PDB file of C-alpha atoms in Angstrom:
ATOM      1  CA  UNK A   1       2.802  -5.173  16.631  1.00 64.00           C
ATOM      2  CA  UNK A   2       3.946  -3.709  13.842  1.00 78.00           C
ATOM      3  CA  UNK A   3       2.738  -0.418  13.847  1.00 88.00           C
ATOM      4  CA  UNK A   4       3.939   2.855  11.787  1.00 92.00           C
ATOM      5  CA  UNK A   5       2.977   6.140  12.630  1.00 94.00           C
ATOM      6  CA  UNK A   6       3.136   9.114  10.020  1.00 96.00           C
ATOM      7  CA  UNK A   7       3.022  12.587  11.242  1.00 96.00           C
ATOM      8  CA  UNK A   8       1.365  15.348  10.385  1.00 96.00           C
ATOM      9  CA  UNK A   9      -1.833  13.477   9.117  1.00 95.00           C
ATOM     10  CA  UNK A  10      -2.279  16.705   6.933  1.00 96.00           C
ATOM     11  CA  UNK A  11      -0.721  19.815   6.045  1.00 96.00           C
ATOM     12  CA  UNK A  12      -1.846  22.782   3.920  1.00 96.00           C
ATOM     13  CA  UNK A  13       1.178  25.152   2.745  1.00 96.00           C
ATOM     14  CA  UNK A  14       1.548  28.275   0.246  1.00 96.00           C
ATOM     15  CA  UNK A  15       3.662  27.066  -3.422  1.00 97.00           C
ATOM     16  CA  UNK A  16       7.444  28.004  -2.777  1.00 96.00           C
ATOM     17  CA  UNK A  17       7.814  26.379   1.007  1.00 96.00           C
ATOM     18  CA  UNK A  18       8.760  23.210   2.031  1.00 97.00           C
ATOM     19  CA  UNK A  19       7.086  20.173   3.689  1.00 97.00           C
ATOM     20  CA  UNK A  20       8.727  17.571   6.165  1.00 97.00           C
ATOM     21  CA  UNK A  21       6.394  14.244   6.652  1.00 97.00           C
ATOM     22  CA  UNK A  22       7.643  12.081   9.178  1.00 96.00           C
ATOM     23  CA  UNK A  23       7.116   8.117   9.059  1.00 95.00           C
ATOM     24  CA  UNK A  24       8.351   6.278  12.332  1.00 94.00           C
ATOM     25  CA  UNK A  25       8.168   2.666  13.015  1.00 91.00           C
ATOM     26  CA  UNK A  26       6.650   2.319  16.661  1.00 91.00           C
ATOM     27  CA  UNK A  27       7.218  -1.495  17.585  1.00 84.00           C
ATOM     28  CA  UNK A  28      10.274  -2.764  15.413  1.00 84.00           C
ATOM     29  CA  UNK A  29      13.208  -1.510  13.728  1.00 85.00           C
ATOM     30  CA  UNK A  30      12.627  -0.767  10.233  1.00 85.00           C
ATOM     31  CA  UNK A  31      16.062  -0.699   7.776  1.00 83.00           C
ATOM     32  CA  UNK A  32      13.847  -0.400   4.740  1.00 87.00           C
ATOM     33  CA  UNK A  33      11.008   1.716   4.654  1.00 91.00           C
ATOM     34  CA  UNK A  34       9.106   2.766   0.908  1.00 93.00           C
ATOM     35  CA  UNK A  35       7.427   6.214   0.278  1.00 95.00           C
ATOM     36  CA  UNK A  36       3.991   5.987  -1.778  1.00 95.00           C
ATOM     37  CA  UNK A  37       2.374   8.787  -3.235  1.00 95.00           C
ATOM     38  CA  UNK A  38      -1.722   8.263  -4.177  1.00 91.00           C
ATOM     39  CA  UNK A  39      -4.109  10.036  -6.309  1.00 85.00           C
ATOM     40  CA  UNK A  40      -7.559  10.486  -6.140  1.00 79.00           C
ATOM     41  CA  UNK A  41      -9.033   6.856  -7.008  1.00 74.00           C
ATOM     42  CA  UNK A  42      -5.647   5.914  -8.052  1.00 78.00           C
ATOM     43  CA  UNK A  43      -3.028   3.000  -6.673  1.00 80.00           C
ATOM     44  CA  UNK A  44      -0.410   3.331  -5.249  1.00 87.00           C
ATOM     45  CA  UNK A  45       2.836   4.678  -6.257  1.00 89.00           C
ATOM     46  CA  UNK A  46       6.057   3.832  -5.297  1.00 91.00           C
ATOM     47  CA  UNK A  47       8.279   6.823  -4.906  1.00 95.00           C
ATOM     48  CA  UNK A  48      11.277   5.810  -3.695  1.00 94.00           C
ATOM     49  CA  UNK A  49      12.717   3.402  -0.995  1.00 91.00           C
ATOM     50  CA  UNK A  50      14.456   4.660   1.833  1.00 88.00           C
ATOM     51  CA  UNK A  51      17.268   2.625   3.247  1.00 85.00           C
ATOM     52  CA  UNK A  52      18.592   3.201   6.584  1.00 84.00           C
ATOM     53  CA  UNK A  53      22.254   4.631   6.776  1.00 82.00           C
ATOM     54  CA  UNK A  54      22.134   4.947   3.107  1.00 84.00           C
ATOM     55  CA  UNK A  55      20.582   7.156   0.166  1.00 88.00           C
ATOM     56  CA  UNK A  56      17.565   6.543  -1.304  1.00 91.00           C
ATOM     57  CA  UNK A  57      16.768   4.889  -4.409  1.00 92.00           C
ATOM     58  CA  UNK A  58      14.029   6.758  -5.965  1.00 95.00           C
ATOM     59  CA  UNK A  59      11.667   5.380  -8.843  1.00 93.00           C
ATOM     60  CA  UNK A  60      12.108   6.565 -12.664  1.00 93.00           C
ATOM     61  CA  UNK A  61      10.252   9.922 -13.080  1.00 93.00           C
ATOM     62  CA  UNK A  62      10.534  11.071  -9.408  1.00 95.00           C
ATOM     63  CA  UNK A  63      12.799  14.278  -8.679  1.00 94.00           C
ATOM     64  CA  UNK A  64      15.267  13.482  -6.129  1.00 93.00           C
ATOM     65  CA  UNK A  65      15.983  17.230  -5.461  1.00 94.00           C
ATOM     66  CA  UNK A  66      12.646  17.818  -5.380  1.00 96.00           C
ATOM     67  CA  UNK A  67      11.227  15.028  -2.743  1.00 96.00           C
ATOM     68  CA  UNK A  68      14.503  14.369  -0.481  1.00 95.00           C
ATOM     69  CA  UNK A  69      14.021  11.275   1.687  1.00 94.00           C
ATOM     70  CA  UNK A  70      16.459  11.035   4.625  1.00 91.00           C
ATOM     71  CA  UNK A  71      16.442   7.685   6.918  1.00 89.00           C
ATOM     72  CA  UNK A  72      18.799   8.641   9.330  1.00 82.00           C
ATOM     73  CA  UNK A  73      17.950   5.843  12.123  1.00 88.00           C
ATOM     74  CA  UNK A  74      15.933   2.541  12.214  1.00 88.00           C
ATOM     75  CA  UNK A  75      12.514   3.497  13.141  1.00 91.00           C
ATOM     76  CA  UNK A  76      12.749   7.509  11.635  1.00 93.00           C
ATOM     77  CA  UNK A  77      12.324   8.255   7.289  1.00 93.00           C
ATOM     78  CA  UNK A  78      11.372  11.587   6.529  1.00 95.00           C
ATOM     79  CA  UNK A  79       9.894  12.647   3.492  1.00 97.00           C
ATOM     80  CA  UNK A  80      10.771  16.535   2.457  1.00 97.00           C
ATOM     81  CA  UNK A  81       8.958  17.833  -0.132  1.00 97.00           C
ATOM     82  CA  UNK A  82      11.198  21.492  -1.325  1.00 97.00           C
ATOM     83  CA  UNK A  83       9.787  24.308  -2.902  1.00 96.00           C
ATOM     84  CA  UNK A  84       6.096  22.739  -2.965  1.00 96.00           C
ATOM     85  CA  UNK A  85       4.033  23.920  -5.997  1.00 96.00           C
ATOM     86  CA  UNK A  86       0.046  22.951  -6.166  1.00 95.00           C
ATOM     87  CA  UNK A  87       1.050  20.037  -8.560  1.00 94.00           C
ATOM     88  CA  UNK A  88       2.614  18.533  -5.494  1.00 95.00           C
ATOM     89  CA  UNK A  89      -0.655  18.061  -3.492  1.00 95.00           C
ATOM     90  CA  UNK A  90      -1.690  14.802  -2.978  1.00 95.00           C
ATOM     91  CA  UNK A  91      -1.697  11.588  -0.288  1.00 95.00           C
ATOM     92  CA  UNK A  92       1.643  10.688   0.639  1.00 97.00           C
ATOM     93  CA  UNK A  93       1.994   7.222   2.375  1.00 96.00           C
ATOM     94  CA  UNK A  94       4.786   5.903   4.259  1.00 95.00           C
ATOM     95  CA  UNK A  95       5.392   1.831   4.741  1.00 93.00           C
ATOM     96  CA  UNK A  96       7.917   0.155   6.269  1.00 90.00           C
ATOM     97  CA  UNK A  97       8.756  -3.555   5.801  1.00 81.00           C
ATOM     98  CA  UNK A  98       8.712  -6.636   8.544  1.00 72.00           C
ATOM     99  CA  UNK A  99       9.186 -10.298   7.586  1.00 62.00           C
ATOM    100  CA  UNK A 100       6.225 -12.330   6.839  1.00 54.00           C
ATOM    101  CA  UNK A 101       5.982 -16.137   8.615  1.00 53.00           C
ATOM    102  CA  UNK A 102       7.408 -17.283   5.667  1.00 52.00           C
ATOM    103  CA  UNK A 103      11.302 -17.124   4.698  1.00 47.00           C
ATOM    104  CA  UNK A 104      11.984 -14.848   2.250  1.00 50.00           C
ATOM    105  CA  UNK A 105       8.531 -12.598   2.342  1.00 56.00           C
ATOM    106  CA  UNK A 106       8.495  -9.169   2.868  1.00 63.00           C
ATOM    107  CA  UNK A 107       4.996  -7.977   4.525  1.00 74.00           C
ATOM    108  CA  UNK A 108       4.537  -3.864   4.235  1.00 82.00           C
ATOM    109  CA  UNK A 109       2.799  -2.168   7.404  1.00 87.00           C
ATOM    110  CA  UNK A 110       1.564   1.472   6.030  1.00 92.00           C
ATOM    111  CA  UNK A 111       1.323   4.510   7.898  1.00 94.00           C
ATOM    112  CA  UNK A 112      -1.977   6.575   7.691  1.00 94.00           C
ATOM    113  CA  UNK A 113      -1.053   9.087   5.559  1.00 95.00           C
ATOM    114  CA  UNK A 114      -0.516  12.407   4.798  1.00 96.00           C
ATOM    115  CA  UNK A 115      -2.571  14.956   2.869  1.00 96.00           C
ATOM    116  CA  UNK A 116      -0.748  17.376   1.345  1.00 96.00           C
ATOM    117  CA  UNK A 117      -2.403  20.453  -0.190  1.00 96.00           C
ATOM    118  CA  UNK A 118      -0.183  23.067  -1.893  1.00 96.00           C
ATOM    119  CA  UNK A 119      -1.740  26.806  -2.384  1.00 95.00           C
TER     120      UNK A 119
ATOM    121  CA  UNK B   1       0.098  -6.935 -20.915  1.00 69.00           C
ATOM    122  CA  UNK B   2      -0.429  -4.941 -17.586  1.00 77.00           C
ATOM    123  CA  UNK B   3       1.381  -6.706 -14.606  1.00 88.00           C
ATOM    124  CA  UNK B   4      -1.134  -7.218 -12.105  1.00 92.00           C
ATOM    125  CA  UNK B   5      -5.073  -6.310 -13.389  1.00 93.00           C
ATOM    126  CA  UNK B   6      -7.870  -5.578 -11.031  1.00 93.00           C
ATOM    127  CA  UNK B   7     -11.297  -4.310 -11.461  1.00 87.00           C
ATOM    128  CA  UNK B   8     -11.612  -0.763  -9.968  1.00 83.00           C
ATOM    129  CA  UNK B   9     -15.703  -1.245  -9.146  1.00 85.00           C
ATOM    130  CA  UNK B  10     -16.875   0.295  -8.013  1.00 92.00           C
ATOM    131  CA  UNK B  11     -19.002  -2.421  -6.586  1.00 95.00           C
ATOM    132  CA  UNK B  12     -21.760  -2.140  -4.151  1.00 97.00           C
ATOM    133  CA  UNK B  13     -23.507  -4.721  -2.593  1.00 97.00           C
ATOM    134  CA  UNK B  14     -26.593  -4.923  -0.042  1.00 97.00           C
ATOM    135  CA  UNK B  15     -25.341  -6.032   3.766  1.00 97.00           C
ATOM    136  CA  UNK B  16     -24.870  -9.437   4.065  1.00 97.00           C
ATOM    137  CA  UNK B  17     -23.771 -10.302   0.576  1.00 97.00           C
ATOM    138  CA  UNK B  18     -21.239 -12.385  -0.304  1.00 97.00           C
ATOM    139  CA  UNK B  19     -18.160 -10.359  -1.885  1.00 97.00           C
ATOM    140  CA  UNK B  20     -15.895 -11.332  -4.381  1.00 97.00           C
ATOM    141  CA  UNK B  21     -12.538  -9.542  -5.491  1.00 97.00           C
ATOM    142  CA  UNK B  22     -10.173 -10.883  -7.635  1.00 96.00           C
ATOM    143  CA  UNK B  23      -6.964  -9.871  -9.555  1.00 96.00           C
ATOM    144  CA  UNK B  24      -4.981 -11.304 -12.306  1.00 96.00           C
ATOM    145  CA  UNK B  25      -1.072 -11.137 -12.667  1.00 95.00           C
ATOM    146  CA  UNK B  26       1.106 -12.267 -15.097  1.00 94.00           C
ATOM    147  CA  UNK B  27       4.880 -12.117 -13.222  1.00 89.00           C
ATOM    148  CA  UNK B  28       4.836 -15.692 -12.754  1.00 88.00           C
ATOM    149  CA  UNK B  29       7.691 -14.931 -10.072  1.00 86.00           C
ATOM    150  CA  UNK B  30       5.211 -13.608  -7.529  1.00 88.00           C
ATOM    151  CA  UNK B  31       5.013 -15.825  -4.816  1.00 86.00           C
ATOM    152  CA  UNK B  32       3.508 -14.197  -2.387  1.00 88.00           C
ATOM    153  CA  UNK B  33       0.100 -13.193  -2.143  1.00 92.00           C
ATOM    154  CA  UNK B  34      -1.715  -9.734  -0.114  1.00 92.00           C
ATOM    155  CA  UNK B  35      -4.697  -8.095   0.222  1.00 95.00           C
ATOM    156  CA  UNK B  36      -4.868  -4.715   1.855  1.00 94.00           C
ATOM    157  CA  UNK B  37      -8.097  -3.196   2.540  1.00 96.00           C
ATOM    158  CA  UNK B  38      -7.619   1.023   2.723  1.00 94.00           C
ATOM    159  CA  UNK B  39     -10.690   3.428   3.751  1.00 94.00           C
ATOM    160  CA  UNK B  40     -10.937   6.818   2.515  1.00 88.00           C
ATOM    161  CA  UNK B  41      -8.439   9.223   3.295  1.00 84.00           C
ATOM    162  CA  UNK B  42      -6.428   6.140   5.594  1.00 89.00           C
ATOM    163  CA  UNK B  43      -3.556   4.227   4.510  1.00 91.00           C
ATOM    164  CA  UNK B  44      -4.006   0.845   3.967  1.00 92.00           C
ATOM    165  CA  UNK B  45      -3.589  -2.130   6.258  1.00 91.00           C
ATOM    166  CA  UNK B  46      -3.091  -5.367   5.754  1.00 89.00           C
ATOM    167  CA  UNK B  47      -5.916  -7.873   5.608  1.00 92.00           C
ATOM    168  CA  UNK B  48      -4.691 -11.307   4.243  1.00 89.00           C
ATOM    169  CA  UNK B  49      -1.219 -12.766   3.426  1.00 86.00           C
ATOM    170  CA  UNK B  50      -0.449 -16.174   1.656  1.00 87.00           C
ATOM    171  CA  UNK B  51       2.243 -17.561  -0.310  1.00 83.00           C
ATOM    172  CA  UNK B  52       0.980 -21.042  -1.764  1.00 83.00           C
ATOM    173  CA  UNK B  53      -1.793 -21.850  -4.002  1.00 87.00           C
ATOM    174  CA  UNK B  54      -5.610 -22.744  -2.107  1.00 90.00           C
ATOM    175  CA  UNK B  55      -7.444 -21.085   0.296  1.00 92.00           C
ATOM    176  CA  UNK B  56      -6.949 -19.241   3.433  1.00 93.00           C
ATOM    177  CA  UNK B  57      -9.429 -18.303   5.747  1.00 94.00           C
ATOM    178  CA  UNK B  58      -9.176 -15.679   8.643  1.00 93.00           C
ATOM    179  CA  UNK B  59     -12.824 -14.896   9.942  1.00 95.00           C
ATOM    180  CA  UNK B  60     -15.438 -14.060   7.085  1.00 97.00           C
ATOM    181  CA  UNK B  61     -11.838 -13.258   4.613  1.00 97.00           C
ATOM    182  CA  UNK B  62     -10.816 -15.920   2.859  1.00 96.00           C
ATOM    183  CA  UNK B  63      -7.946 -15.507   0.113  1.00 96.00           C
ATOM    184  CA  UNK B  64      -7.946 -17.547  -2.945  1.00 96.00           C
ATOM    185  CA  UNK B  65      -4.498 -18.287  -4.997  1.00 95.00           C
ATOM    186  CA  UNK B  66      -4.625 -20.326  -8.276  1.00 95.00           C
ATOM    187  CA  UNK B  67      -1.110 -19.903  -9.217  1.00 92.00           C
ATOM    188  CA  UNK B  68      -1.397 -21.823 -12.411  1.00 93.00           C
ATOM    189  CA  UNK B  69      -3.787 -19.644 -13.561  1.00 94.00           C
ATOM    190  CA  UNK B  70      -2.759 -16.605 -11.889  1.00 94.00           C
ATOM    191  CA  UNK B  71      -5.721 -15.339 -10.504  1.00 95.00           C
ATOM    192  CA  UNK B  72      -6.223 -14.322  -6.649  1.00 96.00           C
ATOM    193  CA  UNK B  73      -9.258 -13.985  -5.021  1.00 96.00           C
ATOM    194  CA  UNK B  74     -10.850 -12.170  -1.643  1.00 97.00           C
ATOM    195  CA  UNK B  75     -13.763 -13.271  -0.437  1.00 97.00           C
ATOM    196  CA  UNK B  76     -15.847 -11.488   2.112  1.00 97.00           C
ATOM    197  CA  UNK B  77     -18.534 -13.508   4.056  1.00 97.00           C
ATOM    198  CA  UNK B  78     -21.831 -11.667   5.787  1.00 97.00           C
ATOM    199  CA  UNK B  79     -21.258  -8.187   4.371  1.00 97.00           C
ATOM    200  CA  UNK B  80     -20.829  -5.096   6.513  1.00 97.00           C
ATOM    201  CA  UNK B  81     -20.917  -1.459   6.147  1.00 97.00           C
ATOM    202  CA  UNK B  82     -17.888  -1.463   7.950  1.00 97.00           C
ATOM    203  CA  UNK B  83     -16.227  -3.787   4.803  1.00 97.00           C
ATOM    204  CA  UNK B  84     -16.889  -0.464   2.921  1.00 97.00           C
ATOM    205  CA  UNK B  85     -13.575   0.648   1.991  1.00 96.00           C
ATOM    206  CA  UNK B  86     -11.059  -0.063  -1.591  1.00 95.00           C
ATOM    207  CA  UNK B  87      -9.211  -3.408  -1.674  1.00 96.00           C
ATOM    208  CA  UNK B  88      -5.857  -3.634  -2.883  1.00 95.00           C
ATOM    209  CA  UNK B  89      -4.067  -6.794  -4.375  1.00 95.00           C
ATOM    210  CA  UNK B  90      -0.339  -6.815  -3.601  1.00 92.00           C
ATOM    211  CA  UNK B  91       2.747  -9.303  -5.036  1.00 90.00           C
ATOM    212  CA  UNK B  92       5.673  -9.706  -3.854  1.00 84.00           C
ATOM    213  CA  UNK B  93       8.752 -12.027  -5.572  1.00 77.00           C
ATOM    214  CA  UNK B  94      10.315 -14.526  -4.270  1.00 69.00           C
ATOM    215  CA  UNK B  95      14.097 -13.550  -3.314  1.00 60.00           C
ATOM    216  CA  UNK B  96      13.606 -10.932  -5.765  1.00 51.00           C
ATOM    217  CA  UNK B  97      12.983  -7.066  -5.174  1.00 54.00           C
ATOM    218  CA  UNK B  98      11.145  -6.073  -2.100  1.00 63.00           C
ATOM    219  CA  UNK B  99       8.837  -3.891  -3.702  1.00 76.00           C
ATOM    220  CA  UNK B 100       5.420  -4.502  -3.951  1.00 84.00           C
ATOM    221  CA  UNK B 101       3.265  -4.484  -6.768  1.00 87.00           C
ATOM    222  CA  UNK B 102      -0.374  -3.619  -6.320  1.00 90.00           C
ATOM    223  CA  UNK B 103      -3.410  -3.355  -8.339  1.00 92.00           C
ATOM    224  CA  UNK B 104      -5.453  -0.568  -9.092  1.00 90.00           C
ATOM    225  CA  UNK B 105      -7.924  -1.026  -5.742  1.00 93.00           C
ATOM    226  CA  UNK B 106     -11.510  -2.323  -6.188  1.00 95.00           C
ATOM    227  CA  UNK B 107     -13.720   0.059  -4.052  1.00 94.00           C
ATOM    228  CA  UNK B 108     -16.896  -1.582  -2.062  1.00 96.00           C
ATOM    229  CA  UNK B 109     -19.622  -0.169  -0.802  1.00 97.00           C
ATOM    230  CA  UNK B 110     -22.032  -2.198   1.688  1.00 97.00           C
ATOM    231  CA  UNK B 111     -25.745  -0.905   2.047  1.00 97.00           C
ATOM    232  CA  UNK B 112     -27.420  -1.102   5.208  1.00 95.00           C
TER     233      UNK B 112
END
């Protein structure tokens, strides 16, 4: 259980168009799901989290007209990247949360990712 | 002070080794404790999950907490290639923000 597919696993584009990465949660219903973005022998970095039915809440430092995050049912969050430049390419993760067996813990289940390479 | 510290390795050990990973944190509201294990090019899935201090074992994993001293550890029984991968510590608050706060990734290699 638990399972989140991310679609397309990786997508090469020309600078100036723009890139739609889809995250779905297969098995539950996810109202909260968080967009990553990873560099080469980097962490993780949290981009913004993507509440169903509402806007996003992106992190300091990350364009909101830039990366536009729409979650517009419970197991669907897409990730638009607009006008892509070559600065943009990189490993974009989707995760969506499920509760732990504890009360109160929030247990991410992460997509595969998506490689993004900008021309 | 950095939030959550972990080695980035890399380490590499010969098959059948006993690993050790650890991480240190200093949010003394984390209460709950993961490990995600993420092979190249993959996103990463989780591996262990705890929320009190002691050990847990699943298989040759077992997770560490020492919550007074704020360390974590993974430990990885009888080595395998396939362990070969980076190894993420993850926090998470209690009753606080649902965002997770992971470490840098420690990447292992196991020789054949």
């Amino acid at each position: 259980g638990a399972v989140v597919s991310q679609h397309p696993s990786r997508v090469i584009c020309k600078s100036g168009t723009s890139v739609k990465i889809e995250c779905r949660s297969l098995d539950f219903q996810a109202t909260t799901m968080f967009w990553y973005r990873q560099f080469p022998k980097k962490s993780l970095m949290l981009m913004a989290t993507s509440n169903e039915g509402s806007k996003a809440t992106y992190e300091q430092g990350v364009e909101k007209d830039k990366f536009l995050i729409n979650h517009a049912s419970l197991t669907l969050s897409t990730l638009t990247v607009t006008s892509a430049q070559p600065e943009d390419s990189s490993f974009y993760i989707c995760s969506a949360r499920y509760r732990g067996p504890a009360s109160g813990a929030n247990v991410l289940t992460f997509g595969a990712g998506s490689r993004l390479t900008v021309l | 002070q950095k939030e959550v510290e972990q080695d980035p390795g890399p380490l590499s050990v010969p098959e059948g080794a006993i690993v050790s990973l650890n991480c240190t944190y200093s949010n003394s509201a984390f209460q709950y404790f993961m490990w995600y294990r993420q092979y190249s090019r993959k996103g990463p899935e989780l591996l262990m999950y705890t929320y009190s201090s002691g050990n847990k074992e699943d298989g040759r994993f077992t997770a560490q907490v020492d919550k007074s001293s704020k360390y974590i550890s993974l430990f990885i029984r009888d080595s395998q290639p396939s362990d070969s991968a980076t190894y993420l510590c993850a926090f998470h608050p209690q009753g606080g923000s649902e965002k997770l706060v992971f470490g840098k990734g420690t990447k292992l290699t196991v020789n054949p």
